[in-house]
């Protein structure tokens, strides 16, 4: 069974909760899953995993978190084409535009995004189930 990296940034815990749910879904589907903060991950670790879920909330103005997450993403993005990749994250007051922009950016870099999940604030109900399903889909 595959080994999945769930790599995230979270300021107030909502995206972190999503990361744990993604990992739970992957493990329930029989995979090994590691939850890793973005500061502990870089392109040199990519070959250790079979699939990846990257999580970042909407920050700035519909942007990725710029101090820690985006530098990590800039480093892995050129190495992700041909790998299995899904994206997730939490937002609050807008409509999820940051995720559309992130997906467009990734696809323009040649990455196939298998799935995206967004949760308004803390992941509950359908959003929590969607996080688990995303994890299972990577397993
Ligand atoms: C500095 C800052 C910028 C934010 N920008 C956006 C935004 O552009 N759009 C949006 O919908 N929510 C925005 N939010 C709300 C967060 O995305 C939301 O609170 C999210 O649940 C935080 O996830 P976290 O708990 O994983 O940090 C922003 C929050 C902060 C603190």
mmCIF file of C-alpha atoms and ligand atoms in Angstrom:
data_model
loop_
_atom_site.group_PDB
_atom_site.id
_atom_site.type_symbol
_atom_site.label_atom_id
_atom_site.label_comp_id
_atom_site.label_asym_id
_atom_site.label_seq_id
_atom_site.Cartn_x
_atom_site.Cartn_y
_atom_site.Cartn_z
ATOM 1 C CA UNK A 1 0.000 0.000 0.000
ATOM 2 C CA UNK A 2 1.097 3.561 -0.630
ATOM 3 C CA UNK A 3 2.763 6.069 1.647
ATOM 4 C CA UNK A 4 1.129 9.471 1.708
ATOM 5 C CA UNK A 5 2.536 12.818 2.855
ATOM 6 C CA UNK A 6 -0.006 15.306 4.203
ATOM 7 C CA UNK A 7 1.890 18.612 4.219
ATOM 8 C CA UNK A 8 0.200 21.687 5.677
ATOM 9 C CA UNK A 9 0.391 25.172 7.181
ATOM 10 C CA UNK A 10 -2.208 26.293 9.717
ATOM 11 C CA UNK A 11 -2.428 29.464 11.790
ATOM 12 C CA UNK A 12 -5.430 28.709 13.989
ATOM 13 C CA UNK A 13 -5.844 24.940 13.594
ATOM 14 C CA UNK A 14 -8.571 24.584 10.969
ATOM 15 C CA UNK A 15 -6.311 23.361 8.160
ATOM 16 C CA UNK A 16 -4.418 21.253 10.694
ATOM 17 C CA UNK A 17 -7.712 19.509 11.571
ATOM 18 C CA UNK A 18 -8.313 18.953 7.856
ATOM 19 C CA UNK A 19 -4.822 17.417 7.549
ATOM 20 C CA UNK A 20 -5.588 14.945 10.338
ATOM 21 C CA UNK A 21 -8.858 13.977 8.639
ATOM 22 C CA UNK A 22 -7.101 13.483 5.286
ATOM 23 C CA UNK A 23 -4.568 11.212 6.996
ATOM 24 C CA UNK A 24 -7.354 9.329 8.785
ATOM 25 C CA UNK A 25 -9.106 8.700 5.469
ATOM 26 C CA UNK A 26 -5.895 7.463 3.889
ATOM 27 C CA UNK A 27 -5.168 5.121 6.810
ATOM 28 C CA UNK A 28 -8.740 3.784 6.826
ATOM 29 C CA UNK A 29 -8.199 2.953 3.146
ATOM 30 C CA UNK A 30 -5.069 0.962 4.030
ATOM 31 C CA UNK A 31 -2.294 3.437 3.294
ATOM 32 C CA UNK A 32 0.450 4.780 5.519
ATOM 33 C CA UNK A 33 0.057 8.532 6.064
ATOM 34 C CA UNK A 34 2.358 11.108 7.661
ATOM 35 C CA UNK A 35 1.140 14.561 8.706
ATOM 36 C CA UNK A 36 3.977 17.053 8.253
ATOM 37 C CA UNK A 37 4.144 20.828 8.796
ATOM 38 C CA UNK A 38 5.382 22.673 5.722
ATOM 39 C CA UNK A 39 8.541 23.894 7.459
ATOM 40 C CA UNK A 40 9.632 20.264 7.869
ATOM 41 C CA UNK A 41 9.107 19.360 4.200
ATOM 42 C CA UNK A 42 11.025 20.034 1.024
ATOM 43 C CA UNK A 43 11.548 18.657 -2.464
ATOM 44 C CA UNK A 44 14.292 16.330 -1.231
ATOM 45 C CA UNK A 45 11.617 14.251 0.587
ATOM 46 C CA UNK A 46 9.336 13.770 -2.429
ATOM 47 C CA UNK A 47 10.746 10.415 -3.456
ATOM 48 C CA UNK A 48 9.929 8.982 -0.009
ATOM 49 C CA UNK A 49 6.174 9.107 -0.768
ATOM 50 C CA UNK A 50 3.723 7.770 -3.347
ATOM 51 C CA UNK A 51 1.130 10.578 -3.091
ATOM 52 C CA UNK A 52 0.727 14.035 -1.574
ATOM 53 C CA UNK A 53 -1.985 16.180 -0.019
ATOM 54 C CA UNK A 54 -0.946 19.822 0.438
ATOM 55 C CA UNK A 55 -3.006 22.029 2.753
ATOM 56 C CA UNK A 56 -2.972 25.813 3.161
ATOM 57 C CA UNK A 57 -5.752 28.202 4.221
ATOM 58 C CA UNK A 58 -6.762 31.339 2.325
ATOM 59 C CA UNK A 59 -4.405 34.038 3.514
ATOM 60 C CA UNK A 60 -3.434 37.513 2.353
ATOM 61 C CA UNK A 61 -6.047 38.396 -0.235
ATOM 62 C CA UNK A 62 -6.986 34.974 -1.648
ATOM 63 C CA UNK A 63 -3.360 33.882 -1.453
ATOM 64 C CA UNK A 64 -1.222 31.105 -0.012
ATOM 65 C CA UNK A 65 0.501 31.804 3.314
ATOM 66 C CA UNK A 66 3.616 33.623 2.167
ATOM 67 C CA UNK A 67 6.213 33.216 4.952
ATOM 68 C CA UNK A 68 6.341 29.430 5.345
ATOM 69 C CA UNK A 69 3.962 27.616 3.002
ATOM 70 C CA UNK A 70 4.605 29.384 -0.292
ATOM 71 C CA UNK A 71 8.422 29.059 -0.108
ATOM 72 C CA UNK A 72 7.974 25.303 0.457
ATOM 73 C CA UNK A 73 5.473 25.139 -2.424
ATOM 74 C CA UNK A 74 7.838 27.072 -4.712
ATOM 75 C CA UNK A 75 10.453 24.421 -3.986
ATOM 76 C CA UNK A 76 8.302 21.351 -4.622
ATOM 77 C CA UNK A 77 6.202 22.658 -7.533
ATOM 78 C CA UNK A 78 8.765 21.941 -10.281
ATOM 79 C CA UNK A 79 9.147 18.363 -8.961
ATOM 80 C CA UNK A 80 5.436 17.519 -8.679
ATOM 81 C CA UNK A 81 4.428 16.859 -12.316
ATOM 82 C CA UNK A 82 3.849 13.119 -12.746
ATOM 83 C CA UNK A 83 3.095 12.610 -9.048
ATOM 84 C CA UNK A 84 -0.300 12.107 -7.368
ATOM 85 C CA UNK A 85 -1.284 15.438 -5.772
ATOM 86 C CA UNK A 86 -4.402 16.807 -4.025
ATOM 87 C CA UNK A 87 -4.971 20.188 -2.354
ATOM 88 C CA UNK A 88 -7.030 21.274 0.666
ATOM 89 C CA UNK A 89 -7.481 24.195 3.009
ATOM 90 C CA UNK A 90 -9.770 26.302 5.158
ATOM 91 C CA UNK A 91 -11.172 29.755 4.438
ATOM 92 C CA UNK A 92 -13.635 32.129 6.040
ATOM 93 C CA UNK A 93 -15.156 35.188 4.436
ATOM 94 C CA UNK A 94 -14.781 34.683 0.691
ATOM 95 C CA UNK A 95 -15.876 31.880 -1.633
ATOM 96 C CA UNK A 96 -12.791 29.751 -2.082
ATOM 97 C CA UNK A 97 -11.150 31.766 -4.848
ATOM 98 C CA UNK A 98 -7.682 31.126 -3.388
ATOM 99 C CA UNK A 99 -8.112 27.397 -4.042
ATOM 100 C CA UNK A 100 -9.136 28.020 -7.666
ATOM 101 C CA UNK A 101 -6.044 30.202 -8.109
ATOM 102 C CA UNK A 102 -3.802 27.621 -6.421
ATOM 103 C CA UNK A 103 -5.151 24.829 -8.599
ATOM 104 C CA UNK A 104 -4.710 26.954 -11.747
ATOM 105 C CA UNK A 105 -1.155 27.753 -10.751
ATOM 106 C CA UNK A 106 -0.369 24.081 -10.109
ATOM 107 C CA UNK A 107 -1.913 22.952 -13.376
ATOM 108 C CA UNK A 108 -0.028 25.660 -15.286
ATOM 109 C CA UNK A 109 3.143 24.126 -13.787
ATOM 110 C CA UNK A 110 2.147 20.770 -15.273
ATOM 111 C CA UNK A 111 0.792 19.167 -12.089
ATOM 112 C CA UNK A 112 -2.333 17.012 -12.284
ATOM 113 C CA UNK A 113 -4.487 17.837 -9.247
ATOM 114 C CA UNK A 114 -6.605 14.770 -8.445
ATOM 115 C CA UNK A 115 -8.925 16.520 -5.981
ATOM 116 C CA UNK A 116 -9.419 19.680 -3.912
ATOM 117 C CA UNK A 117 -11.361 20.151 -0.670
ATOM 118 C CA UNK A 118 -12.146 23.463 1.010
ATOM 119 C CA UNK A 119 -13.775 23.958 4.413
ATOM 120 C CA UNK A 120 -15.308 27.135 5.782
ATOM 121 C CA UNK A 121 -13.528 27.535 9.133
ATOM 122 C CA UNK A 122 -13.318 24.259 11.103
ATOM 123 C CA UNK A 123 -14.006 21.110 9.027
ATOM 124 C CA UNK A 124 -17.302 19.609 10.162
ATOM 125 C CA UNK A 125 -20.037 17.505 8.585
ATOM 126 C CA UNK A 126 -19.732 17.250 4.813
ATOM 127 C CA UNK A 127 -16.379 19.038 4.772
ATOM 128 C CA UNK A 128 -14.920 16.559 7.273
ATOM 129 C CA UNK A 129 -16.204 13.647 5.194
ATOM 130 C CA UNK A 130 -14.731 15.242 2.066
ATOM 131 C CA UNK A 131 -11.317 15.451 3.774
ATOM 132 C CA UNK A 132 -11.449 11.733 4.609
ATOM 133 C CA UNK A 133 -12.546 10.916 1.059
ATOM 134 C CA UNK A 134 -9.640 12.930 -0.324
ATOM 135 C CA UNK A 135 -7.252 10.899 1.816
ATOM 136 C CA UNK A 136 -8.862 7.648 0.700
ATOM 137 C CA UNK A 137 -8.579 8.702 -2.941
ATOM 138 C CA UNK A 138 -4.800 9.058 -2.555
ATOM 139 C CA UNK A 139 -4.411 5.680 -0.838
HETATM 140 C C1 LIG B 1 -4.109 37.305 7.530
HETATM 141 C C2 LIG B 1 -5.346 36.534 7.117
HETATM 142 C C3 LIG B 1 -5.781 36.596 5.804
HETATM 143 C C4 LIG B 1 -6.920 35.896 5.392
HETATM 144 N N1 LIG B 1 -7.349 36.005 4.089
HETATM 145 C C5 LIG B 1 -8.479 35.339 3.725
HETATM 146 C C6 LIG B 1 -8.971 35.446 2.385
HETATM 147 O O1 LIG B 1 -8.358 36.091 1.529
HETATM 148 N N2 LIG B 1 -10.119 34.792 2.074
HETATM 149 C C7 LIG B 1 -10.831 34.055 2.994
HETATM 150 O O2 LIG B 1 -11.869 33.486 2.651
HETATM 151 N N3 LIG B 1 -10.386 33.939 4.276
HETATM 152 C C8 LIG B 1 -9.235 34.551 4.651
HETATM 153 N N4 LIG B 1 -8.775 34.430 5.932
HETATM 154 C C9 LIG B 1 -9.486 33.543 6.865
HETATM 155 C C10 LIG B 1 -8.763 32.212 7.026
HETATM 156 O O3 LIG B 1 -8.547 31.580 5.776
HETATM 157 C C11 LIG B 1 -9.616 31.284 7.906
HETATM 158 O O4 LIG B 1 -9.712 31.857 9.194
HETATM 159 C C12 LIG B 1 -9.071 29.876 7.997
HETATM 160 O O5 LIG B 1 -10.023 29.061 8.664
HETATM 161 C C13 LIG B 1 -7.740 29.821 8.739
HETATM 162 O O6 LIG B 1 -7.268 28.500 8.698
HETATM 163 P P1 LIG B 1 -6.228 27.967 9.777
HETATM 164 O O7 LIG B 1 -6.997 27.787 11.084
HETATM 165 O O8 LIG B 1 -5.757 26.661 9.234
HETATM 166 O O9 LIG B 1 -5.146 28.979 9.896
HETATM 167 C C14 LIG B 1 -7.640 35.116 6.340
HETATM 168 C C15 LIG B 1 -7.184 35.060 7.672
HETATM 169 C C16 LIG B 1 -6.045 35.760 8.063
HETATM 170 C C17 LIG B 1 -5.590 35.665 9.501
#
